[in-house]
XYZ file of N, CA and C in Angstrom:
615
model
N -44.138 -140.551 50.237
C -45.596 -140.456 50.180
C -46.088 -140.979 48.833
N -47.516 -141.539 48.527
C -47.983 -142.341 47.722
C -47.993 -140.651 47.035
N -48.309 -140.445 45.338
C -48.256 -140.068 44.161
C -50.041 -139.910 44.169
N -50.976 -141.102 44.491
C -52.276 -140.569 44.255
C -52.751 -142.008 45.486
N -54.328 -141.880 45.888
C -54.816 -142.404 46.867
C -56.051 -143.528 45.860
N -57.035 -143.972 46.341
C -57.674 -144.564 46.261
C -58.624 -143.898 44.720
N -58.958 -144.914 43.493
C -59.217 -144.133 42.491
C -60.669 -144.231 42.520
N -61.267 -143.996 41.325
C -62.792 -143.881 41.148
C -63.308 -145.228 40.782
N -62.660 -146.453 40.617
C -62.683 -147.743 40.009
C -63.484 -148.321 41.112
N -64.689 -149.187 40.562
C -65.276 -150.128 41.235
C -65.210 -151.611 40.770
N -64.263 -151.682 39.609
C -64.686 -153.022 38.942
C -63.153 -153.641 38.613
N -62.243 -152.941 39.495
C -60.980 -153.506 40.024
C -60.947 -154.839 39.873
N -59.822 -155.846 39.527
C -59.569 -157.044 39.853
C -57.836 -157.167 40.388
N -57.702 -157.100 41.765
C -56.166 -157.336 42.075
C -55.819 -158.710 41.331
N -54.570 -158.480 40.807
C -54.012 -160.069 40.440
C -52.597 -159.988 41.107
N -52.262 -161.006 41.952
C -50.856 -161.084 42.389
C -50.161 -162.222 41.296
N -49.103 -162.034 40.950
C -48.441 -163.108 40.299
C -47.229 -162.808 40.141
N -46.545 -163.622 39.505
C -44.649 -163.612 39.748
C -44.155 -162.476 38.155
N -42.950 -162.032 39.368
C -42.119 -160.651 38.327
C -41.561 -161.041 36.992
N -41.690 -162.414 36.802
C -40.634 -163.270 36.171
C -41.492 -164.233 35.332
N -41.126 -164.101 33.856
C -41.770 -165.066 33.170
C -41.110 -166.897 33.755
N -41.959 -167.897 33.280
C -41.440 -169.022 33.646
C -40.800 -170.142 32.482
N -40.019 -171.032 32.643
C -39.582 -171.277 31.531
C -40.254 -172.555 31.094
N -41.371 -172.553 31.500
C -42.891 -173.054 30.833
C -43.848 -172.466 30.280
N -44.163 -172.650 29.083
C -44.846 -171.255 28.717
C -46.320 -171.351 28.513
N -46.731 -172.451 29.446
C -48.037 -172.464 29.612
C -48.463 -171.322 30.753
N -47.827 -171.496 32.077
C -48.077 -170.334 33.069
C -47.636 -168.661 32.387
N -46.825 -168.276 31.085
C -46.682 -167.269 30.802
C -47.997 -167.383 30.105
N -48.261 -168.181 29.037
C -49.941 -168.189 28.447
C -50.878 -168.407 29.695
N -51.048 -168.887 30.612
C -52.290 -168.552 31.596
C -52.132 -166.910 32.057
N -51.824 -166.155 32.037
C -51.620 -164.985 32.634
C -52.073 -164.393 31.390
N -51.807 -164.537 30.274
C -52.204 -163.265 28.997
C -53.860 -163.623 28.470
N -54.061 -165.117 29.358
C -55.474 -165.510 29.174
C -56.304 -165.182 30.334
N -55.786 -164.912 31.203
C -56.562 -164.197 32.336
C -56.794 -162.644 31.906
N -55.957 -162.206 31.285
C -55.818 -160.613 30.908
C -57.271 -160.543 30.220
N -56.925 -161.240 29.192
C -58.119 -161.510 28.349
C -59.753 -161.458 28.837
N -59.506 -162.755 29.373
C -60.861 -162.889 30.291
C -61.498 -161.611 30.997
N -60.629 -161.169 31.758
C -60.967 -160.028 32.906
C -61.683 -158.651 32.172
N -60.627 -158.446 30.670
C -61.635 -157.585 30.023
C -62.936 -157.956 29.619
N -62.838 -159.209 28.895
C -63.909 -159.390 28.321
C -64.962 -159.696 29.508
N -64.639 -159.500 30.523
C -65.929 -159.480 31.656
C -66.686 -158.352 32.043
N -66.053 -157.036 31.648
C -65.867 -155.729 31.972
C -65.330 -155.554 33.268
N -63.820 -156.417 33.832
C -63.284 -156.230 34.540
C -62.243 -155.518 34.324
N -61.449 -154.260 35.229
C -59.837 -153.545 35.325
C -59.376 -154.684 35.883
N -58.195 -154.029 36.069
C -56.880 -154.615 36.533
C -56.100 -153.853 37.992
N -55.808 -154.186 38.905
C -54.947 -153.327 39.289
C -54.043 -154.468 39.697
N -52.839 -154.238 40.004
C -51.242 -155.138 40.196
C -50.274 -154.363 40.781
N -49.192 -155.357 40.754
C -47.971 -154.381 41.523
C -47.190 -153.817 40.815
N -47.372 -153.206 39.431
C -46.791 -152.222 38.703
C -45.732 -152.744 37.770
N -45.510 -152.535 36.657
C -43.887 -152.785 36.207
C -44.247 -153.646 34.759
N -43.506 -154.017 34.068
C -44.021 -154.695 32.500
C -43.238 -155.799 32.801
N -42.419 -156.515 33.692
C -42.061 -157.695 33.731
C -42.737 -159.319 33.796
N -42.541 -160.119 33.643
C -43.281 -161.473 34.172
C -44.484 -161.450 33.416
N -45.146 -162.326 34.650
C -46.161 -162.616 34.530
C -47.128 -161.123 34.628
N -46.570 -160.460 35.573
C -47.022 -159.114 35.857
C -47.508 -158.113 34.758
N -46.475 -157.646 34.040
C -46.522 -157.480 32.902
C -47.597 -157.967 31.901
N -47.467 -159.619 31.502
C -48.013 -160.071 30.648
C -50.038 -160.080 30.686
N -50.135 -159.682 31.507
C -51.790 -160.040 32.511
C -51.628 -158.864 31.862
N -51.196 -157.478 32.478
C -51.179 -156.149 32.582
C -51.456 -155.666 31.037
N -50.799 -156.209 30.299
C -50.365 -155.757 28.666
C -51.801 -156.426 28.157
N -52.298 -157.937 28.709
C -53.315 -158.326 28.178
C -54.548 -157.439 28.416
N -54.521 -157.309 29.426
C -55.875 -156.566 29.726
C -55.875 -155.102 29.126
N -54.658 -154.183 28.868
C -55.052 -153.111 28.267
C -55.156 -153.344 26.747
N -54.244 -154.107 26.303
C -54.934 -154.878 24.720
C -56.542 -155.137 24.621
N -56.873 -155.591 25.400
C -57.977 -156.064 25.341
C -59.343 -154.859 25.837
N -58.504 -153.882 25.879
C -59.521 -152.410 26.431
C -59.986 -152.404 27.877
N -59.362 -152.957 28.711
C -59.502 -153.007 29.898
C -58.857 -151.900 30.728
N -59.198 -151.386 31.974
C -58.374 -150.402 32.910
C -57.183 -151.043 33.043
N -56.045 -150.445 33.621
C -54.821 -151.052 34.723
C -54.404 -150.175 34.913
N -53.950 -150.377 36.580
C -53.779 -149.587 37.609
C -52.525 -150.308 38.242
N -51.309 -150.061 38.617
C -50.340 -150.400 38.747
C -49.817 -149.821 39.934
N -49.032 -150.665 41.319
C -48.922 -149.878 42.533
C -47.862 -150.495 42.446
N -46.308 -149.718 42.871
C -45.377 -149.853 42.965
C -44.377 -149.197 43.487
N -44.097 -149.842 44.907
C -42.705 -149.396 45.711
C -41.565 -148.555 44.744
N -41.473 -147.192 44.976
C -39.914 -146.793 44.489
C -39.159 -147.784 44.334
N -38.684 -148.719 45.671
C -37.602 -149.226 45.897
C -37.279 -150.231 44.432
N -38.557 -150.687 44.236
C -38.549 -151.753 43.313
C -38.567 -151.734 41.951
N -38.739 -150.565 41.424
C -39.067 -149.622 40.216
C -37.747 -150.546 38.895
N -36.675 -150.337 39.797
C -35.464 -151.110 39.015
C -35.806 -152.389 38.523
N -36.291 -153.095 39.394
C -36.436 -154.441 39.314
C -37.701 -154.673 39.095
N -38.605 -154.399 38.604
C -39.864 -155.045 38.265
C -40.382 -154.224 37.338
N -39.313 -153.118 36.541
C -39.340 -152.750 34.980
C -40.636 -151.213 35.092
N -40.436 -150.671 35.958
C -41.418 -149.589 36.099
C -40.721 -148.759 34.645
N -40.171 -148.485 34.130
C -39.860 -148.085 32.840
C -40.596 -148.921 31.404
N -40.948 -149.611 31.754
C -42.312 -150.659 31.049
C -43.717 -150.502 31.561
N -43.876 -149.731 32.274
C -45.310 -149.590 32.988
C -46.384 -149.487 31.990
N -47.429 -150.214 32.517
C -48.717 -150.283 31.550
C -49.907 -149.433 32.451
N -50.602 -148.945 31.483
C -51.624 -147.977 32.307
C -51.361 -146.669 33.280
N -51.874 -146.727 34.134
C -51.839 -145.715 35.416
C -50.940 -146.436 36.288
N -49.869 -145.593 36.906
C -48.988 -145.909 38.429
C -48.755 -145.375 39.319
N -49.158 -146.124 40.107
C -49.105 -144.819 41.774
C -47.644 -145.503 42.073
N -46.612 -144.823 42.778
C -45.643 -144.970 43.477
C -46.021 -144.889 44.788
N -45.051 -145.956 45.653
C -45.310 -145.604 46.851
C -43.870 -146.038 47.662
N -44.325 -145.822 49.324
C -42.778 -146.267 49.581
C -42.721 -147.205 50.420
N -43.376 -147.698 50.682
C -43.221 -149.039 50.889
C -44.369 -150.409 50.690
N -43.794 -151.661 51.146
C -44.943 -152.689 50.641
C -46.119 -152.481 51.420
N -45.898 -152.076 52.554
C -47.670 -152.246 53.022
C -48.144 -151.273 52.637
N -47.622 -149.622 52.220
C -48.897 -149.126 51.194
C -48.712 -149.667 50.192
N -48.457 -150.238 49.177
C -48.739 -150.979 47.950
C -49.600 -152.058 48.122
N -49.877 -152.442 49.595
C -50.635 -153.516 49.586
C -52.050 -152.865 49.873
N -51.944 -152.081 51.034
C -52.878 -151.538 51.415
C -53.910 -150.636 50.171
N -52.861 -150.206 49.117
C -54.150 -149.320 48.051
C -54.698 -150.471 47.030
N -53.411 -151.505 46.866
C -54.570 -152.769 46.156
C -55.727 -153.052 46.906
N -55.592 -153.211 48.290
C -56.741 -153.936 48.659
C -58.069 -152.413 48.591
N -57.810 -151.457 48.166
C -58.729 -150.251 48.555
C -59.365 -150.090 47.099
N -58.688 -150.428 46.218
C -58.813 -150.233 44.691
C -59.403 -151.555 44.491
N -59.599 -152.603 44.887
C -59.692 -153.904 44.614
C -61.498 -154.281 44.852
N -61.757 -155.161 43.892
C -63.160 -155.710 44.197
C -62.552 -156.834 44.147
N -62.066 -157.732 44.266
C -62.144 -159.267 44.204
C -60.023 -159.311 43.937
N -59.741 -160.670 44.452
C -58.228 -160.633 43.979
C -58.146 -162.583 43.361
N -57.121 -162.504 42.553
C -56.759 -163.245 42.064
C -55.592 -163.488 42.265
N -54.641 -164.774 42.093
C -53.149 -164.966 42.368
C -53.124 -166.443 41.121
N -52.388 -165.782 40.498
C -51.508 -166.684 39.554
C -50.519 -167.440 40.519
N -49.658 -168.173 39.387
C -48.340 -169.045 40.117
C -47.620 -167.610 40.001
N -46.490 -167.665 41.430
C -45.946 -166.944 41.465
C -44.555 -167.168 42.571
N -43.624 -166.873 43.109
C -42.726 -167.087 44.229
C -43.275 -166.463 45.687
N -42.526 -166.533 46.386
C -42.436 -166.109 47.666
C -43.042 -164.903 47.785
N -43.196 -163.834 46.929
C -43.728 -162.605 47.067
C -45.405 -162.861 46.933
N -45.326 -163.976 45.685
C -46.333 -163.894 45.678
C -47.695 -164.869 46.669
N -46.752 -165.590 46.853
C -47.789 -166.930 48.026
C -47.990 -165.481 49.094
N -46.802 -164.854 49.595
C -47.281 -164.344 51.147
C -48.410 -163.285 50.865
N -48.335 -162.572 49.519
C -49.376 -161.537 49.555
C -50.815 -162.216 49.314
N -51.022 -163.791 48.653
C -52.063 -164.741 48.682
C -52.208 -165.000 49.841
N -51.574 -165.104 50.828
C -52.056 -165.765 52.051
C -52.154 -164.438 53.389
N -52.034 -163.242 52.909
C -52.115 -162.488 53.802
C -52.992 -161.281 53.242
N -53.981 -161.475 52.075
C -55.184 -161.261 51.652
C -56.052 -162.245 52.130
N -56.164 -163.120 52.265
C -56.904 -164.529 52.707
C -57.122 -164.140 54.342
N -55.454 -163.830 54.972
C -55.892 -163.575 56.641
C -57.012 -162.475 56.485
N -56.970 -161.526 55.995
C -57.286 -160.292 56.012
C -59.077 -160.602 55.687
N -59.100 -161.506 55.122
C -60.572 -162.232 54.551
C -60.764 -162.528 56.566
N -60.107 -163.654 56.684
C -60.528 -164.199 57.631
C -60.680 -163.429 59.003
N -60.088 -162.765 59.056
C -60.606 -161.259 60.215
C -61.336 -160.464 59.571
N -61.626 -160.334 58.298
C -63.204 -159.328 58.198
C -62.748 -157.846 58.237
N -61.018 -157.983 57.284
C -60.705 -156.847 57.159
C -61.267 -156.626 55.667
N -61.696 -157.129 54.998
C -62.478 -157.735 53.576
C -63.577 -158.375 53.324
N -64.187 -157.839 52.181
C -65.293 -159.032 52.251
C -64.942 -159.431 50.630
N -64.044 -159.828 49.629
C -63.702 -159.734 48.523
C -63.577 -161.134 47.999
N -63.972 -161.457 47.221
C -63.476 -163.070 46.970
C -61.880 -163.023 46.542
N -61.397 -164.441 47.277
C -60.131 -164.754 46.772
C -60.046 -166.166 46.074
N -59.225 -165.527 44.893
C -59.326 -167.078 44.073
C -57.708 -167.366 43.566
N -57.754 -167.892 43.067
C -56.265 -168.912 42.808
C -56.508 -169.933 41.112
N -55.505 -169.158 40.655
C -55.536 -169.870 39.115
C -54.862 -171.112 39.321
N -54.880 -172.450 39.505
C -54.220 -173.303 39.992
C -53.402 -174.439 38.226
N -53.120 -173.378 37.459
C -52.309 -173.999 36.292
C -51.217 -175.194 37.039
N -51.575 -176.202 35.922
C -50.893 -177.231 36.102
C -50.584 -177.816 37.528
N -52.084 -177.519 38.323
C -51.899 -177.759 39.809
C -50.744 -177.439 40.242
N -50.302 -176.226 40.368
C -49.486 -175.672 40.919
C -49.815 -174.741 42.472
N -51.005 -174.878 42.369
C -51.288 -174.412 44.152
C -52.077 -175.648 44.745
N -51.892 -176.666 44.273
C -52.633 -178.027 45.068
C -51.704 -178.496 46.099
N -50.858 -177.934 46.494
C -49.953 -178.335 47.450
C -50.552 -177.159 48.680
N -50.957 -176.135 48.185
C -51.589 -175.090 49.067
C -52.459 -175.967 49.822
N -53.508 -176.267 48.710
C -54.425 -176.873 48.834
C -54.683 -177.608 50.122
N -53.373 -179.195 49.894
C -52.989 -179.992 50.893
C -52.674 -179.595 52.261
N -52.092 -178.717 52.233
C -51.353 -177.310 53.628
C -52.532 -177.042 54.247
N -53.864 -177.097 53.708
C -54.823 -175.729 54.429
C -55.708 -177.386 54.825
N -55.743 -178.157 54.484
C -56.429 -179.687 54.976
C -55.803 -180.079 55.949
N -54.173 -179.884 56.076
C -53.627 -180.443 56.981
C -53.973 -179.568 58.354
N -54.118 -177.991 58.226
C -54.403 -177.438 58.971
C -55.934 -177.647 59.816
N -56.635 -177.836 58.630
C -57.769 -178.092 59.531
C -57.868 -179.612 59.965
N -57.029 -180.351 59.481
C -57.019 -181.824 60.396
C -56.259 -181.748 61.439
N -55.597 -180.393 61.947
C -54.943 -180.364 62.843
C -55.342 -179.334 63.929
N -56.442 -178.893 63.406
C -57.401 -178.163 64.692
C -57.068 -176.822 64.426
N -56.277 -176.131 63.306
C -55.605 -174.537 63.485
C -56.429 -174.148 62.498
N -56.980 -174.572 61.842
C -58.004 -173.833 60.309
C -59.356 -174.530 61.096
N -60.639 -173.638 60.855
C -61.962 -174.201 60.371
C -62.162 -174.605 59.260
N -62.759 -176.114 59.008
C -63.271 -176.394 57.861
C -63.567 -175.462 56.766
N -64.562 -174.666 57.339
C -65.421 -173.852 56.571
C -64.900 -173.048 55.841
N -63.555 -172.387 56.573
C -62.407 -171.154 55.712
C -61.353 -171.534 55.377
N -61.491 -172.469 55.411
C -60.850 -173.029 53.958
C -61.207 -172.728 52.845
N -62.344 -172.143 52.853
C -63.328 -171.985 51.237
C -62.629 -170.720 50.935
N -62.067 -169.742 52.115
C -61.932 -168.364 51.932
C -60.927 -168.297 50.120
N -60.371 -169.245 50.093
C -59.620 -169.578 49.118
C -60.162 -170.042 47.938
N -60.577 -169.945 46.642
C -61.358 -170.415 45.768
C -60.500 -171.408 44.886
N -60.253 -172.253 44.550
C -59.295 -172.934 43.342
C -59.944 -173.433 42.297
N -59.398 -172.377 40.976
C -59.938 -172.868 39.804
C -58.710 -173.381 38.999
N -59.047 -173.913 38.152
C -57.661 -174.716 37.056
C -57.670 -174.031 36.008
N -58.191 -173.378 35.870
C -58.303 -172.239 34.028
C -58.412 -170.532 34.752
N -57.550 -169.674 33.474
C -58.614 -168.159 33.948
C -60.169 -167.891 34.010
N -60.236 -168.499 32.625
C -61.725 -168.371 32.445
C -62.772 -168.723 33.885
N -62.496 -169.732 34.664
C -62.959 -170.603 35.603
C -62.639 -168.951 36.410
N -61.866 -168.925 36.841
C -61.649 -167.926 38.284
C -62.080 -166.583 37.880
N -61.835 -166.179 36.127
C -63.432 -164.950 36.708
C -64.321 -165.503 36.355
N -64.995 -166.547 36.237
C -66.537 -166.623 36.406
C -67.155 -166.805 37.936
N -65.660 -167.214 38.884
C -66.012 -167.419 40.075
C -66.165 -165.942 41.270
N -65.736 -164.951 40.671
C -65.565 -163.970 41.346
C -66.976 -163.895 41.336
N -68.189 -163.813 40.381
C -69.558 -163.231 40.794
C -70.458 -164.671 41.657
N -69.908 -165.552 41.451
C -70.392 -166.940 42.031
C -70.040 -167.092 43.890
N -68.288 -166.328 43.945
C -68.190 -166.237 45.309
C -69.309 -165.801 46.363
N -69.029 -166.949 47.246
C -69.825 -166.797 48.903
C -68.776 -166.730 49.742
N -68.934 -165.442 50.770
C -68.199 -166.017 52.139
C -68.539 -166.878 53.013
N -67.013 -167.794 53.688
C -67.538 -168.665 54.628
C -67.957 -167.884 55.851
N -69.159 -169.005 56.312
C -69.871 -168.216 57.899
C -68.782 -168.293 58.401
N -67.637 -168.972 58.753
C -66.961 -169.041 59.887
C -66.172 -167.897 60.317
N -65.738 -167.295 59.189
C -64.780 -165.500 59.873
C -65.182 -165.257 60.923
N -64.240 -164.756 61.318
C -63.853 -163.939 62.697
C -64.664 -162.748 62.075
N -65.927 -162.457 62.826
C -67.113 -161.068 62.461
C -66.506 -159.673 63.539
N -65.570 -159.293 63.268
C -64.104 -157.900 63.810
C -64.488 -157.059 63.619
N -64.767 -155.772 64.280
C -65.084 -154.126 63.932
C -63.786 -153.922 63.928
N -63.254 -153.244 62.343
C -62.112 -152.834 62.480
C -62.032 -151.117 62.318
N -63.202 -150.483 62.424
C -63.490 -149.088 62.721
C -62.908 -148.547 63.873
N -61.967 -147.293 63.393
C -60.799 -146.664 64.593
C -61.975 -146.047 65.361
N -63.278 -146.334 65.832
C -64.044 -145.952 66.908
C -64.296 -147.094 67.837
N -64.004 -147.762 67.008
C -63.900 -149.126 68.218
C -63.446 -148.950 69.731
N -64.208 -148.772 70.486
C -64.023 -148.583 71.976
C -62.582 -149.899 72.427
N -61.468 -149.560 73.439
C -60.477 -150.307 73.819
C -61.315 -151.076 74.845
């Protein structure tokens, strides 16, 4: 069982990004400059817990910088993503979909650094979650050293191939700096095209 539920925070910013610093140290400097930014916006933090990576480095920035952070993190993973380094507040939980599920509850807006496999699927399955109208949150994408322009290309090909609408494609924001992606969180519009879903458990079958 989760440790604590949904907090008093309205000015949340989820950031997904990789456990693991990179051995470029511009994407380890885009992450401690997003930290930055997010305070100086009067934005928190919440993440997937732990002082490692990029994770870490955002995390450490933003409480340097007098910002909240809120940290959600699987037991399982505690070993491996340095929960003995934890910054701020940490809920434990036991598995990934509640860790996903209290980011998105704690969350006003999400962000995704460069990151691996953990991190594209939790970018692209915040985005579905946009696109069924399980959210109404902007999603944006720090795209350092065009490193999600290949996303980019993926979600064009889709809609030249009839499986994406034009329009939600936008659900995705791409900026090239931190600074750029929080100024875009208060600038975000949703696209008309979502799927408009009652996902209220009164929903008649």
């Amino acid at each position: 069982m989760a440790t604590s539920t949904t907090t008093n925070n309205d000015n949340l910013v989820c950031v997904f990004c990789a456990s693991h610093d990179s051995i470029d140290s511009s994407y380890n400097e885009a992450a401690e400059a997003l930290g930055r930014e997010l305070a100086k916006a009067g934005y928190g933090l919440v993440y997937g817990g732990g002082g490692r990576g990029l994770m870490g480095r955002v995390a450490r920035s933003v409480q340097a910088s007098g910002g909240d952070v809120l940290g959600i993190i699987p037991r399982a993973l505690t070993a491996v993503e340095g929960c003995n380094d934890k910054v701020g507040r940490t809920i434990l939980v036991d598995s990934m979909h509640e860790r996903k599920r209290l980011m998105n509850e704690n969350a006003m807006a999400f962000i995704a650094l460069p990151g691996g496999m953990g991190t594209m699927e939790e970018l692209l399955e915040i985005s579905t979650w946009s696109l069924l109208s399980i959210h109404q949150k902007p999603v944006i994408v720090v795209n350092t050293n065009g490193y999600y322009s290949a996303l980019g290309d993926l979600l064009d090909r889709a809609v030249e191939a009839g499986f994406l609408d034009a329009a939600n494609k936008d659900i995705i924001k791409f900026c090239d700096t931190p600074e750029e992606a929080v100024a875009e969180i208060a600038k975000y519009t949703l696209p008309p095209a979502r799927f408009d879903l009652n996902w209220s458990s009164e929903t008649p079958i």
